[in-house]
Short mmCIF file of C-alpha atoms in Angstrom, two decimals:
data_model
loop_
_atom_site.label_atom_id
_atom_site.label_comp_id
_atom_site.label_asym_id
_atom_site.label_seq_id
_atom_site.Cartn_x
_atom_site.Cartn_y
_atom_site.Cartn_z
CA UNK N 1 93.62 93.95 94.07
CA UNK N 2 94.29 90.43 93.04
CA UNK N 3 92.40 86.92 94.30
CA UNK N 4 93.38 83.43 93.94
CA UNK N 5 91.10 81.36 96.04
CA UNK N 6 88.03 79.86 94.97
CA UNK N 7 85.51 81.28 97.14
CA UNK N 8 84.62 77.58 98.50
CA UNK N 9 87.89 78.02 100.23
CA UNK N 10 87.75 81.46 101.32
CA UNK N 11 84.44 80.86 103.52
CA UNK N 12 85.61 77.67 104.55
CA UNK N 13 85.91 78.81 108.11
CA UNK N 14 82.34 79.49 108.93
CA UNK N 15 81.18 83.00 110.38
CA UNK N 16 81.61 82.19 114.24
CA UNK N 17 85.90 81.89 114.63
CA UNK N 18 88.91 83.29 113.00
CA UNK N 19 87.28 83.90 109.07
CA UNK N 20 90.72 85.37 107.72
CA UNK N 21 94.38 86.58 108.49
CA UNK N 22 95.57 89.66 106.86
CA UNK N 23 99.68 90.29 106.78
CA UNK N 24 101.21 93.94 106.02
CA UNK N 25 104.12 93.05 103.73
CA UNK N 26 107.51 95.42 104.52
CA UNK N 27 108.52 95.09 107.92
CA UNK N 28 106.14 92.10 108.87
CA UNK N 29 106.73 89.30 106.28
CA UNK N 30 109.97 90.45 104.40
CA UNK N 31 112.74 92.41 105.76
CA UNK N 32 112.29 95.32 103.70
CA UNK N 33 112.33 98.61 106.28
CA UNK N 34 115.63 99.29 106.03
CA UNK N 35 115.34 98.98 102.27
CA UNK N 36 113.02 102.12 102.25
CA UNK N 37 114.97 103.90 103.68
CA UNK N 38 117.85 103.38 102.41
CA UNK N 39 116.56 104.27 98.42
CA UNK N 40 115.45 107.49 100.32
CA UNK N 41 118.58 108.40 101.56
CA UNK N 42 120.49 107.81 98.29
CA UNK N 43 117.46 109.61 96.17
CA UNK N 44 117.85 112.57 98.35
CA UNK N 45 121.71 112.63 98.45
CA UNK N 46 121.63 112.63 94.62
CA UNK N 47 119.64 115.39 95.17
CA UNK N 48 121.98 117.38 97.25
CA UNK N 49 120.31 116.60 100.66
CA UNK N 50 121.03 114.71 103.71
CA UNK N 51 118.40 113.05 105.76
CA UNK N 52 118.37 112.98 109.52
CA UNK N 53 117.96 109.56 111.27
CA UNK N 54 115.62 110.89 113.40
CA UNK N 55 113.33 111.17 109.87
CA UNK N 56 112.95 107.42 109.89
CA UNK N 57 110.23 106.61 112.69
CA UNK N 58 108.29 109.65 111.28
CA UNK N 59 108.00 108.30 107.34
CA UNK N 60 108.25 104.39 108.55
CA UNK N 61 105.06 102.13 107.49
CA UNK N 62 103.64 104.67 106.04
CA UNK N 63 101.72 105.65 102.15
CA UNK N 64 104.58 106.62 99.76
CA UNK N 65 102.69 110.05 99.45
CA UNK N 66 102.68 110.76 102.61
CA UNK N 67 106.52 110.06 103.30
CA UNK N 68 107.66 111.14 100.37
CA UNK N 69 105.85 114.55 100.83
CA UNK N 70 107.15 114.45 104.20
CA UNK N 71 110.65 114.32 103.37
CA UNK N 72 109.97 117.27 100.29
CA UNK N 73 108.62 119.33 103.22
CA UNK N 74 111.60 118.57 105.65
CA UNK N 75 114.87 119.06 102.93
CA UNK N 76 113.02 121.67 100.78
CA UNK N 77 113.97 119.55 97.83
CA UNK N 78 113.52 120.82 94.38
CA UNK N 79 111.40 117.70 92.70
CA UNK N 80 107.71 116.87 92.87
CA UNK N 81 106.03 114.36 94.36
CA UNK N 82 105.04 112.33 91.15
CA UNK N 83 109.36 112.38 90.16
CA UNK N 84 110.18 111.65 93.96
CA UNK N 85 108.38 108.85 93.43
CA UNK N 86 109.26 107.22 90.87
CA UNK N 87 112.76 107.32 91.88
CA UNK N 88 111.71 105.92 95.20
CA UNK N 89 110.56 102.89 93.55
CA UNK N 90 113.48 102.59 91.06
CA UNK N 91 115.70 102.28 93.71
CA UNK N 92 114.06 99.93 95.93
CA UNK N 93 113.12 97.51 92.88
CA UNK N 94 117.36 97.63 92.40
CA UNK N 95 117.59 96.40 95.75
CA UNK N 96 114.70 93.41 96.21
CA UNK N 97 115.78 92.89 92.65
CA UNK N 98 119.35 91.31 94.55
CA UNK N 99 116.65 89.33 96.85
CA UNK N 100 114.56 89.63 99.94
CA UNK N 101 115.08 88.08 103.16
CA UNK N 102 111.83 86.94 104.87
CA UNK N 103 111.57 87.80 108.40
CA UNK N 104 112.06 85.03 111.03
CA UNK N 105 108.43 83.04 111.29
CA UNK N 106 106.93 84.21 108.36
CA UNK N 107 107.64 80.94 106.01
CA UNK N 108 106.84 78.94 108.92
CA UNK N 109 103.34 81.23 109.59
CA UNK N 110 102.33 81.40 105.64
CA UNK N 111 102.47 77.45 106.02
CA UNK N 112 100.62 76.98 108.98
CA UNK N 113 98.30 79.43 107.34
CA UNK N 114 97.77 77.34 104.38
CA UNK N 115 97.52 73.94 106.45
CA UNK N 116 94.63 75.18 108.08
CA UNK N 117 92.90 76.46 105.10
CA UNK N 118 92.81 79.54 106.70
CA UNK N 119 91.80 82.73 104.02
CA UNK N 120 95.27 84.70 103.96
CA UNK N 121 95.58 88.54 102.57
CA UNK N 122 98.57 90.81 101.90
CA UNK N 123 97.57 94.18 102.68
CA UNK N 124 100.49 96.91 102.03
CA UNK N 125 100.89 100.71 101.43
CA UNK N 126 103.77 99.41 98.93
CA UNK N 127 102.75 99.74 95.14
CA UNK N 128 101.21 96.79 92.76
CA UNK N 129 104.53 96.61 90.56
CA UNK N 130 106.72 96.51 94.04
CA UNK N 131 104.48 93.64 95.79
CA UNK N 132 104.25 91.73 92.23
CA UNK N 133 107.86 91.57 92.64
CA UNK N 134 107.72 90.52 96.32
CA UNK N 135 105.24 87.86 95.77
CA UNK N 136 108.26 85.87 93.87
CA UNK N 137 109.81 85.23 97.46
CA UNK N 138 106.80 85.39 99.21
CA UNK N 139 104.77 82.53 97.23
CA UNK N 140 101.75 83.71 95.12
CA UNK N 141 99.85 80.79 96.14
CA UNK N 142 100.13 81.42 99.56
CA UNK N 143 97.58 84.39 99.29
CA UNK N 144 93.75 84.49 98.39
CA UNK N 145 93.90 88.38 98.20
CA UNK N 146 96.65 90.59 97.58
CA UNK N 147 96.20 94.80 98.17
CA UNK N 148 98.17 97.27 97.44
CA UNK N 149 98.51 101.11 98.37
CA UNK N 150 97.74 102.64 94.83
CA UNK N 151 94.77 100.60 94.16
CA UNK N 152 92.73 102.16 97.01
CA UNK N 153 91.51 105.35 97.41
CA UNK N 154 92.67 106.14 100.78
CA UNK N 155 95.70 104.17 101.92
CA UNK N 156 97.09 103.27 105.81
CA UNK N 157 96.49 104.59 108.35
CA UNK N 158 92.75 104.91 107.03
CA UNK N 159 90.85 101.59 107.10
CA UNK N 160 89.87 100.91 103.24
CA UNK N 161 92.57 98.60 102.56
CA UNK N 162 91.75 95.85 105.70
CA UNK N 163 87.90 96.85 104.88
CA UNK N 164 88.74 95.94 101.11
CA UNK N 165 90.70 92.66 101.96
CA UNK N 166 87.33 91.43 104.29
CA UNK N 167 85.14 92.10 102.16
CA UNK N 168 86.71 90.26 99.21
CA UNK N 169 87.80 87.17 101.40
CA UNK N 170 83.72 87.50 102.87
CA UNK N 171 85.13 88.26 105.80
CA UNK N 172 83.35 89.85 109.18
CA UNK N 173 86.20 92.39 109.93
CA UNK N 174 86.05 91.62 113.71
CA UNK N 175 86.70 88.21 113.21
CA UNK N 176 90.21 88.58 111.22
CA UNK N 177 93.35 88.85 112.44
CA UNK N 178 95.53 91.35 111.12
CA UNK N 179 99.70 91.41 111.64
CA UNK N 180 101.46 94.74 111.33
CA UNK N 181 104.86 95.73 112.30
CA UNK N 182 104.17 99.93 112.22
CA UNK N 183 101.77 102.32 114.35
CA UNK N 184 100.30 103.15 110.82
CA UNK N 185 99.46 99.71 110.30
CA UNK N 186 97.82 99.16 113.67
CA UNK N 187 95.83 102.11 113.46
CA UNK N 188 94.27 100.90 110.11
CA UNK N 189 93.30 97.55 110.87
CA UNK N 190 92.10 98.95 114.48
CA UNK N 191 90.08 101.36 112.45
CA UNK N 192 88.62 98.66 110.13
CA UNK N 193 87.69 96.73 113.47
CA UNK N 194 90.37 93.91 113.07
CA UNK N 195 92.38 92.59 115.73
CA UNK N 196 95.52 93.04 116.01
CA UNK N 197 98.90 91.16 116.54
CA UNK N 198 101.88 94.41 116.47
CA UNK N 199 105.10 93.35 115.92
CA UNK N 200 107.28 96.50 115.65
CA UNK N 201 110.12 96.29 113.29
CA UNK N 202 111.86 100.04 113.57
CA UNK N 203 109.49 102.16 116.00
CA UNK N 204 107.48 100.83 119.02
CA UNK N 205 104.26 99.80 119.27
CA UNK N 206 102.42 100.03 122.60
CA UNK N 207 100.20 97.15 123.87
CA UNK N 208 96.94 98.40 124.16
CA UNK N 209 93.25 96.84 124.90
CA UNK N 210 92.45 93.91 122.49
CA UNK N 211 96.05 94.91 120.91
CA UNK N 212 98.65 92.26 121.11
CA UNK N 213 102.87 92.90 121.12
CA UNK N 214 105.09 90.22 120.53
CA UNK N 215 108.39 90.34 119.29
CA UNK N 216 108.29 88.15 116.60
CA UNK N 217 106.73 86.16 113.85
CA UNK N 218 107.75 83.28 115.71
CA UNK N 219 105.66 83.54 118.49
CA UNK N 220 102.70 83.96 116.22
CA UNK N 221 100.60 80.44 115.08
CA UNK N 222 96.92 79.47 114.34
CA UNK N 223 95.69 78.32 117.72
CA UNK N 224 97.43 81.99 118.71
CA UNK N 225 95.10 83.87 116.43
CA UNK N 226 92.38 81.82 116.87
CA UNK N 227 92.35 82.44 120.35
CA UNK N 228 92.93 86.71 119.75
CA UNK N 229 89.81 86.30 118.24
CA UNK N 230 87.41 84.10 120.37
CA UNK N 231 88.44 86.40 123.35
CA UNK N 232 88.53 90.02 121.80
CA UNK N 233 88.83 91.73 125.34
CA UNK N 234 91.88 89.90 126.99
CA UNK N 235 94.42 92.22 128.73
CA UNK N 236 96.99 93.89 126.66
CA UNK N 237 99.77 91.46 126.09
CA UNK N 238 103.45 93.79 125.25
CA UNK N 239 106.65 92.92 125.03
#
């Protein structure tokens, strides 16, 4: 877990409003889904198997354990979980190594974000040495708190790592706003008591009670959140 902000900053927003956004990284901010899965495919064809499509919304958004071990389970693969991934990473480093494509809003949201001197966190299941590498296209500066999957002890869908971005931005967990693009996501920062704005990349997400769906970034802004906060039991809104 990393911090940038001087606390001075991070409690700038008083206790009684929106204290602090948190942003999942792959799928939500960068375009990066697809990228998954893709190093899975080609690790497991090197390996002699082929993965069914159908595999995708079942490992999507989730820990690296988890989907790795998943897709051990499913091919009956000959390779532990510790060399599965490590491979896994290898080959998505190659390809965010040839750049990452940020998905439509999120410059625009980071920077309306920092305008309002509103405490912003990256919270991702994704590995320190894969969102160090992110942060290049991302902006480092852009963050106060940055946490990753392998520096918790229990990763999404359980609630440490929104728990662990609150309570080092100072945070009241019920009054940040959290953006997630999987049902792993959601049902992490739900657990930690967040709100939630769902934006579904590759599976869908249904609206639910205090949940919002929208179908992108770009219809996401401050007064947006704000207002997801100061009324915490407005309808479901779904796309």
């Amino acid at each position: 877990m990393t911090s940038t902000v001087p606390a001075s900053l991070i409690r700038a927003n008083g206790s009684s409003a929106l204290q602090a956004v948190f942003l999942d990284m792959d799928g939500t901010l960068v375009d990066t889904e697809g990228f998954w899965w893709d190093a899975e495919v080609e690790v497991f064809a090197d390996l002699g198997h082929r993965l069914d499509e159908a595999w995708r919304d079942i490992v999507v958004g989730g820990p690296m354990t988890r989907s790795a071990g998943y897709l051990i389970e499913a091919t009956g693969a000959d390779i532990t979980l510790e060399e599965l991934t490590v491979l896994l990473n290898e080959k998505f480093e190659q390809r965010i190594d040839r750049g990452v494509p940020l998905m439509p809003g999120a410059d625009r949201l980071l920077g309306e974000l920092a305008r309002h001197n509103i405490p912003t966190a990256l919270v991702s299941a994704s590995h320190r040495r894969i969102i160090d590498r992110v942060l290049g296209s991302l902006g480092r500066d852009r963050f106060a708190l940055t946490v990753a999957g392998d520096e918790v002890s229990q990763t999404k869908p359980h609630p440490e790592p929104y728990l662990t971005a609150a309570r080092g931005v100072g945070a009241d967990p019920a009054l940040c706003a959290v953006v997630e693009d999987t049902a792993t996501g959601v049902a992490a920062a739900e657990a930690a008591g967040c709100r939630v704005v769902a934006v579904p990349s590759v599976a869908p997400i249904p609206p639910s009670q205090g949940r919002v769906v929208v179908r992108s970034l770009e219809e996401v802004d401050v007064p947006f959140l704000r207002t997801l906060i100061a009324s915490p039991s407005a309808a479901p809104r779904g796309i």
